[in-house]
Amino acid sequence: MMKENKNNIATVRFTDTEKKALQKIIDDGKAKTYAGAIQYLVLQHIILGK
């Protein structure tokens, strides 16, 4: 599988509750940054089809 370039950018505002959820993903070692945590969630959505 070829690696896709990350050419698209989004600016996101989120609530304190959403920030805590993203922080948990970071604390669990699944991502290093908030952007990485959001990418993780998008990929989970793609993989799991939810």
N, CA, C and O atoms as a CHARMM CRD file, in Angstrom:
* protein
*
  200
    1    1 MET  N      0.84500  -1.17600   0.00000 PROA 1      0.00000
    2    1 MET  CA     0.00000   0.00000   0.00000 PROA 1      0.00000
    3    1 MET  C      0.89600   1.24700   0.00000 PROA 1      0.00000
    4    1 MET  O      1.81800   1.36200   0.80800 PROA 1      0.00000
    5    2 MET  N      0.61500   2.15500  -0.89900 PROA 2      0.00000
    6    2 MET  CA     1.39400   3.38500  -0.97700 PROA 2      0.00000
    7    2 MET  C      0.98200   4.34500   0.13500 PROA 2      0.00000
    8    2 MET  O     -0.19400   4.45800   0.47900 PROA 2      0.00000
    9    3 LYS  N      1.96500   5.02200   0.67800 PROA 3      0.00000
   10    3 LYS  CA     1.67200   6.02000   1.69700 PROA 3      0.00000
   11    3 LYS  C      1.15300   7.28500   1.01300 PROA 3      0.00000
   12    3 LYS  O      1.76600   7.79700   0.07600 PROA 3      0.00000
   13    4 GLU  N      0.02100   7.77400   1.49700 PROA 4      0.00000
   14    4 GLU  CA    -0.56500   8.99600   0.95100 PROA 4      0.00000
   15    4 GLU  C      0.09200  10.21900   1.57900 PROA 4      0.00000
   16    4 GLU  O      0.45700  10.20800   2.75500 PROA 4      0.00000
   17    5 ASN  N      0.23700  11.26900   0.78400 PROA 5      0.00000
   18    5 ASN  CA     0.72700  12.53800   1.30400 PROA 5      0.00000
   19    5 ASN  C     -0.37600  13.22500   2.09700 PROA 5      0.00000
   20    5 ASN  O     -1.55400  13.12900   1.75400 PROA 5      0.00000
   21    6 LYS  N      0.00800  13.90100   3.13400 PROA 6      0.00000
   22    6 LYS  CA    -0.94500  14.64900   3.96700 PROA 6      0.00000
   23    6 LYS  C     -0.95500  16.09300   3.47800 PROA 6      0.00000
   24    6 LYS  O     -0.19100  16.92900   3.96100 PROA 6      0.00000
   25    7 ASN  N     -1.82400  16.37200   2.52000 PROA 7      0.00000
   26    7 ASN  CA    -1.88700  17.69000   1.90100 PROA 7      0.00000
   27    7 ASN  C     -3.04800  18.53800   2.40000 PROA 7      0.00000
   28    7 ASN  O     -3.11800  19.72600   2.08500 PROA 7      0.00000
   29    8 ASN  N     -3.93900  17.96700   3.15500 PROA 8      0.00000
   30    8 ASN  CA    -5.15000  18.66800   3.58000 PROA 8      0.00000
   31    8 ASN  C     -5.00800  19.13300   5.02700 PROA 8      0.00000
   32    8 ASN  O     -4.47900  18.42100   5.88000 PROA 8      0.00000
   33    9 ILE  N     -5.49200  20.33800   5.27700 PROA 9      0.00000
   34    9 ILE  CA    -5.37400  20.94700   6.59800 PROA 9      0.00000
   35    9 ILE  C     -6.76400  21.32900   7.09000 PROA 9      0.00000
   36    9 ILE  O     -7.60400  21.79300   6.31900 PROA 9      0.00000
   37   10 ALA  N     -6.99500  21.12700   8.39000 PROA 10     0.00000
   38   10 ALA  CA    -8.25700  21.53900   9.00600 PROA 10     0.00000
   39   10 ALA  C     -7.94000  22.24100  10.33000 PROA 10     0.00000
   40   10 ALA  O     -7.04000  21.83500  11.06400 PROA 10     0.00000
   41   11 THR  N     -8.68100  23.27700  10.61100 PROA 11     0.00000
   42   11 THR  CA    -8.60600  23.93800  11.90400 PROA 11     0.00000
   43   11 THR  C     -9.84200  23.51900  12.68100 PROA 11     0.00000
   44   11 THR  O    -10.96400  23.59700  12.18100 PROA 11     0.00000
   45   12 VAL  N     -9.62000  23.07500  13.90600 PROA 12     0.00000
   46   12 VAL  CA   -10.72600  22.50500  14.68500 PROA 12     0.00000
   47   12 VAL  C    -10.80900  23.18600  16.04300 PROA 12     0.00000
   48   12 VAL  O     -9.79500  23.42600  16.69900 PROA 12     0.00000
   49   13 ARG  N    -12.01300  23.48600  16.44400 PROA 13     0.00000
   50   13 ARG  CA   -12.26800  23.95600  17.80700 PROA 13     0.00000
   51   13 ARG  C    -12.99400  22.83000  18.52300 PROA 13     0.00000
   52   13 ARG  O    -13.88300  22.19700  17.95300 PROA 13     0.00000
   53   14 PHE  N    -12.61100  22.57400  19.79600 PROA 14     0.00000
   54   14 PHE  CA   -13.27700  21.51000  20.53200 PROA 14     0.00000
   55   14 PHE  C    -13.49800  21.90900  21.97800 PROA 14     0.00000
   56   14 PHE  O    -12.83300  22.79400  22.51700 PROA 14     0.00000
   57   15 THR  N    -14.45600  21.22700  22.58400 PROA 15     0.00000
   58   15 THR  CA   -14.83800  21.52400  23.96700 PROA 15     0.00000
   59   15 THR  C    -13.80100  20.95600  24.93900 PROA 15     0.00000
   60   15 THR  O    -12.92100  20.18900  24.54700 PROA 15     0.00000
   61   16 ASP  N    -13.91700  21.34000  26.19900 PROA 16     0.00000
   62   16 ASP  CA   -13.03300  20.78900  27.22400 PROA 16     0.00000
   63   16 ASP  C    -13.20100  19.27500  27.33800 PROA 16     0.00000
   64   16 ASP  O    -12.22500  18.55800  27.55500 PROA 16     0.00000
   65   17 THR  N    -14.42300  18.79100  27.19300 PROA 17     0.00000
   66   17 THR  CA   -14.68400  17.34900  27.25200 PROA 17     0.00000
   67   17 THR  C    -13.98200  16.63700  26.10200 PROA 17     0.00000
   68   17 THR  O    -13.37400  15.58500  26.29900 PROA 17     0.00000
   69   18 GLU  N    -14.06400  17.20300  24.90800 PROA 18     0.00000
   70   18 GLU  CA   -13.39900  16.61300  23.74800 PROA 18     0.00000
   71   18 GLU  C    -11.88400  16.66500  23.92200 PROA 18     0.00000
   72   18 GLU  O    -11.17900  15.73200  23.53600 PROA 18     0.00000
   73   19 LYS  N    -11.38500  17.75100  24.50200 PROA 19     0.00000
   74   19 LYS  CA    -9.94600  17.88600  24.75400 PROA 19     0.00000
   75   19 LYS  C     -9.47200  16.79800  25.71100 PROA 19     0.00000
   76   19 LYS  O     -8.40000  16.22300  25.51600 PROA 19     0.00000
   77   20 LYS  N    -10.26400  16.51200  26.74400 PROA 20     0.00000
   78   20 LYS  CA    -9.91400  15.44500  27.68700 PROA 20     0.00000
   79   20 LYS  C     -9.86800  14.08800  26.98800 PROA 20     0.00000
   80   20 LYS  O     -8.98900  13.27300  27.26800 PROA 20     0.00000
   81   21 ALA  N    -10.81000  13.84600  26.08200 PROA 21     0.00000
   82   21 ALA  CA   -10.83100  12.58200  25.34700 PROA 21     0.00000
   83   21 ALA  C     -9.59400  12.46100  24.45400 PROA 21     0.00000
   84   21 ALA  O     -8.98300  11.39500  24.37900 PROA 21     0.00000
   85   22 LEU  N     -9.22600  13.55000  23.78100 PROA 22     0.00000
   86   22 LEU  CA    -8.02600  13.54700  22.95500 PROA 22     0.00000
   87   22 LEU  C     -6.77400  13.37000  23.81500 PROA 22     0.00000
   88   22 LEU  O     -5.84100  12.66900  23.42300 PROA 22     0.00000
   89   23 GLN  N     -6.75800  14.00400  24.98400 PROA 23     0.00000
   90   23 GLN  CA    -5.62100  13.86900  25.88600 PROA 23     0.00000
   91   23 GLN  C     -5.46100  12.43100  26.35100 PROA 23     0.00000
   92   23 GLN  O     -4.33600  11.96100  26.51700 PROA 23     0.00000
   93   24 LYS  N     -6.55700  11.73000  26.56100 PROA 24     0.00000
   94   24 LYS  CA    -6.49200  10.31900  26.97400 PROA 24     0.00000
   95   24 LYS  C     -5.84200   9.47500  25.88400 PROA 24     0.00000
   96   24 LYS  O     -5.04900   8.58100  26.18000 PROA 24     0.00000
   97   25 ILE  N     -6.17200   9.75300  24.62500 PROA 25     0.00000
   98   25 ILE  CA    -5.54500   9.03900  23.50900 PROA 25     0.00000
   99   25 ILE  C     -4.03800   9.28500  23.52800 PROA 25     0.00000
  100   25 ILE  O     -3.25500   8.36500  23.28900 PROA 25     0.00000
  101   26 ILE  N     -3.63000  10.52200  23.81200 PROA 26     0.00000
  102   26 ILE  CA    -2.21100  10.86500  23.89800 PROA 26     0.00000
  103   26 ILE  C     -1.57500  10.15300  25.09600 PROA 26     0.00000
  104   26 ILE  O     -0.50600   9.55400  24.97100 PROA 26     0.00000
  105   27 ASP  N     -2.22800  10.22000  26.24300 PROA 27     0.00000
  106   27 ASP  CA    -1.70400   9.59200  27.45600 PROA 27     0.00000
  107   27 ASP  C     -1.57700   8.07500  27.30300 PROA 27     0.00000
  108   27 ASP  O     -0.68000   7.46100  27.88100 PROA 27     0.00000
  109   28 ASP  N     -2.47600   7.47800  26.52300 PROA 28     0.00000
  110   28 ASP  CA    -2.44900   6.02700  26.27500 PROA 28     0.00000
  111   28 ASP  C     -1.37800   5.64200  25.25700 PROA 28     0.00000
  112   28 ASP  O     -1.18900   4.45800  24.97700 PROA 28     0.00000
  113   29 GLY  N     -0.67200   6.63800  24.69800 PROA 29     0.00000
  114   29 GLY  CA     0.40700   6.36200  23.76100 PROA 29     0.00000
  115   29 GLY  C     -0.03300   6.08400  22.34000 PROA 29     0.00000
  116   29 GLY  O      0.75800   5.60100  21.53000 PROA 29     0.00000
  117   30 LYS  N     -1.27700   6.38000  22.02500 PROA 30     0.00000
  118   30 LYS  CA    -1.78800   6.12700  20.67500 PROA 30     0.00000
  119   30 LYS  C     -1.49200   7.27700  19.72900 PROA 30     0.00000
  120   30 LYS  O     -1.61500   7.12600  18.51300 PROA 30     0.00000
  121   31 ALA  N     -1.10400   8.42600  20.27300 PROA 31     0.00000
  122   31 ALA  CA    -0.75700   9.61000  19.48500 PROA 31     0.00000
  123   31 ALA  C      0.15300  10.48400  20.33200 PROA 31     0.00000
  124   31 ALA  O      0.21600  10.34800  21.55400 PROA 31     0.00000
  125   32 LYS  N      0.86100  11.39100  19.65100 PROA 32     0.00000
  126   32 LYS  CA     1.77200  12.28900  20.35800 PROA 32     0.00000
  127   32 LYS  C      1.20900  13.69300  20.52300 PROA 32     0.00000
  128   32 LYS  O      1.62800  14.43300  21.41400 PROA 32     0.00000
  129   33 THR  N      0.25600  14.06200  19.66100 PROA 33     0.00000
  130   33 THR  CA    -0.29500  15.41500  19.66500 PROA 33     0.00000
  131   33 THR  C     -1.81000  15.34200  19.50200 PROA 33     0.00000
  132   33 THR  O     -2.37100  14.28200  19.22600 PROA 33     0.00000
  133   34 TYR  N     -2.46300  16.50000  19.67900 PROA 34     0.00000
  134   34 TYR  CA    -3.90700  16.54500  19.42900 PROA 34     0.00000
  135   34 TYR  C     -4.20300  16.22700  17.96900 PROA 34     0.00000
  136   34 TYR  O     -5.15700  15.50800  17.67100 PROA 34     0.00000
  137   35 ALA  N     -3.39900  16.75200  17.06500 PROA 35     0.00000
  138   35 ALA  CA    -3.59800  16.46000  15.63400 PROA 35     0.00000
  139   35 ALA  C     -3.46100  14.96200  15.37800 PROA 35     0.00000
  140   35 ALA  O     -4.24000  14.38100  14.62200 PROA 35     0.00000
  141   36 GLY  N     -2.47400  14.34500  16.00800 PROA 36     0.00000
  142   36 GLY  CA    -2.28800  12.90200  15.86500 PROA 36     0.00000
  143   36 GLY  C     -3.45600  12.12400  16.44100 PROA 36     0.00000
  144   36 GLY  O     -3.85400  11.10000  15.88600 PROA 36     0.00000
  145   37 ALA  N     -4.00900  12.60000  17.54700 PROA 37     0.00000
  146   37 ALA  CA    -5.16300  11.93400  18.16200 PROA 37     0.00000
  147   37 ALA  C     -6.38000  12.01000  17.25000 PROA 37     0.00000
  148   37 ALA  O     -7.14300  11.05000  17.14100 PROA 37     0.00000
  149   38 ILE  N     -6.55700  13.15000  16.59900 PROA 38     0.00000
  150   38 ILE  CA    -7.67500  13.28600  15.65900 PROA 38     0.00000
  151   38 ILE  C     -7.46600  12.36800  14.46200 PROA 38     0.00000
  152   38 ILE  O     -8.41200  11.72700  14.00400 PROA 38     0.00000
  153   39 GLN  N     -6.23400  12.29500  13.94700 PROA 39     0.00000
  154   39 GLN  CA    -5.93800  11.38400  12.84500 PROA 39     0.00000
  155   39 GLN  C     -6.20400   9.94300  13.25800 PROA 39     0.00000
  156   39 GLN  O     -6.74700   9.15900  12.47900 PROA 39     0.00000
  157   40 TYR  N     -5.82100   9.59400  14.48400 PROA 40     0.00000
  158   40 TYR  CA    -6.07400   8.25200  15.01200 PROA 40     0.00000
  159   40 TYR  C     -7.57000   7.93200  14.97900 PROA 40     0.00000
  160   40 TYR  O     -7.96900   6.84800  14.55300 PROA 40     0.00000
  161   41 LEU  N     -8.38900   8.87900  15.42800 PROA 41     0.00000
  162   41 LEU  CA    -9.83100   8.65400  15.43700 PROA 41     0.00000
  163   41 LEU  C    -10.40000   8.51700  14.03200 PROA 41     0.00000
  164   41 LEU  O    -11.28100   7.68900  13.80000 PROA 41     0.00000
  165   42 VAL  N     -9.90900   9.31800  13.09500 PROA 42     0.00000
  166   42 VAL  CA   -10.37300   9.21400  11.70800 PROA 42     0.00000
  167   42 VAL  C    -10.01300   7.85100  11.14100 PROA 42     0.00000
  168   42 VAL  O    -10.83800   7.21200  10.48800 PROA 42     0.00000
  169   43 LEU  N     -8.78800   7.40100  11.38500 PROA 43     0.00000
  170   43 LEU  CA    -8.38500   6.08700  10.88300 PROA 43     0.00000
  171   43 LEU  C     -9.19100   4.96900  11.52300 PROA 43     0.00000
  172   43 LEU  O     -9.54200   4.00200  10.84700 PROA 43     0.00000
  173   44 GLN  N     -9.48900   5.07800  12.80300 PROA 44     0.00000
  174   44 GLN  CA   -10.35000   4.08800  13.46300 PROA 44     0.00000
  175   44 GLN  C    -11.71800   4.03100  12.79500 PROA 44     0.00000
  176   44 GLN  O    -12.28600   2.95500  12.60800 PROA 44     0.00000
  177   45 HSD  N    -12.23800   5.19600  12.44100 PROA 45     0.00000
  178   45 HSD  CA   -13.52200   5.27300  11.75100 PROA 45     0.00000
  179   45 HSD  C    -13.43900   4.57600  10.39100 PROA 45     0.00000
  180   45 HSD  O    -14.34900   3.83800  10.01300 PROA 45     0.00000
  181   46 ILE  N    -12.36100   4.81000   9.66600 PROA 46     0.00000
  182   46 ILE  CA   -12.18700   4.18200   8.35800 PROA 46     0.00000
  183   46 ILE  C    -12.05900   2.66700   8.50800 PROA 46     0.00000
  184   46 ILE  O    -12.71500   1.91300   7.79000 PROA 46     0.00000
  185   47 ILE  N    -11.22200   2.22500   9.43400 PROA 47     0.00000
  186   47 ILE  CA   -10.95600   0.79600   9.61100 PROA 47     0.00000
  187   47 ILE  C    -12.19300   0.07000  10.12200 PROA 47     0.00000
  188   47 ILE  O    -12.54100  -0.99500   9.61200 PROA 47     0.00000
  189   48 LEU  N    -12.84900   0.62600  11.10900 PROA 48     0.00000
  190   48 LEU  CA   -13.99100  -0.04400  11.73400 PROA 48     0.00000
  191   48 LEU  C    -15.30000   0.22100  11.02400 PROA 48     0.00000
  192   48 LEU  O    -16.28600  -0.47900  11.25200 PROA 48     0.00000
  193   49 GLY  N    -15.31800   1.23000  10.16300 PROA 49     0.00000
  194   49 GLY  CA   -16.52200   1.54300   9.41000 PROA 49     0.00000
  195   49 GLY  C    -17.65100   2.08300  10.27100 PROA 49     0.00000
  196   49 GLY  O    -18.82600   1.89400   9.95800 PROA 49     0.00000
  197   50 LYS  N    -17.29200   2.75300  11.35500 PROA 50     0.00000
  198   50 LYS  CA   -18.32900   3.28900  12.24700 PROA 50     0.00000
  199   50 LYS  C    -18.51500   4.75400  12.00900 PROA 50     0.00000
  200   50 LYS  O    -19.34400   5.38600  12.66400 PROA 50     0.00000
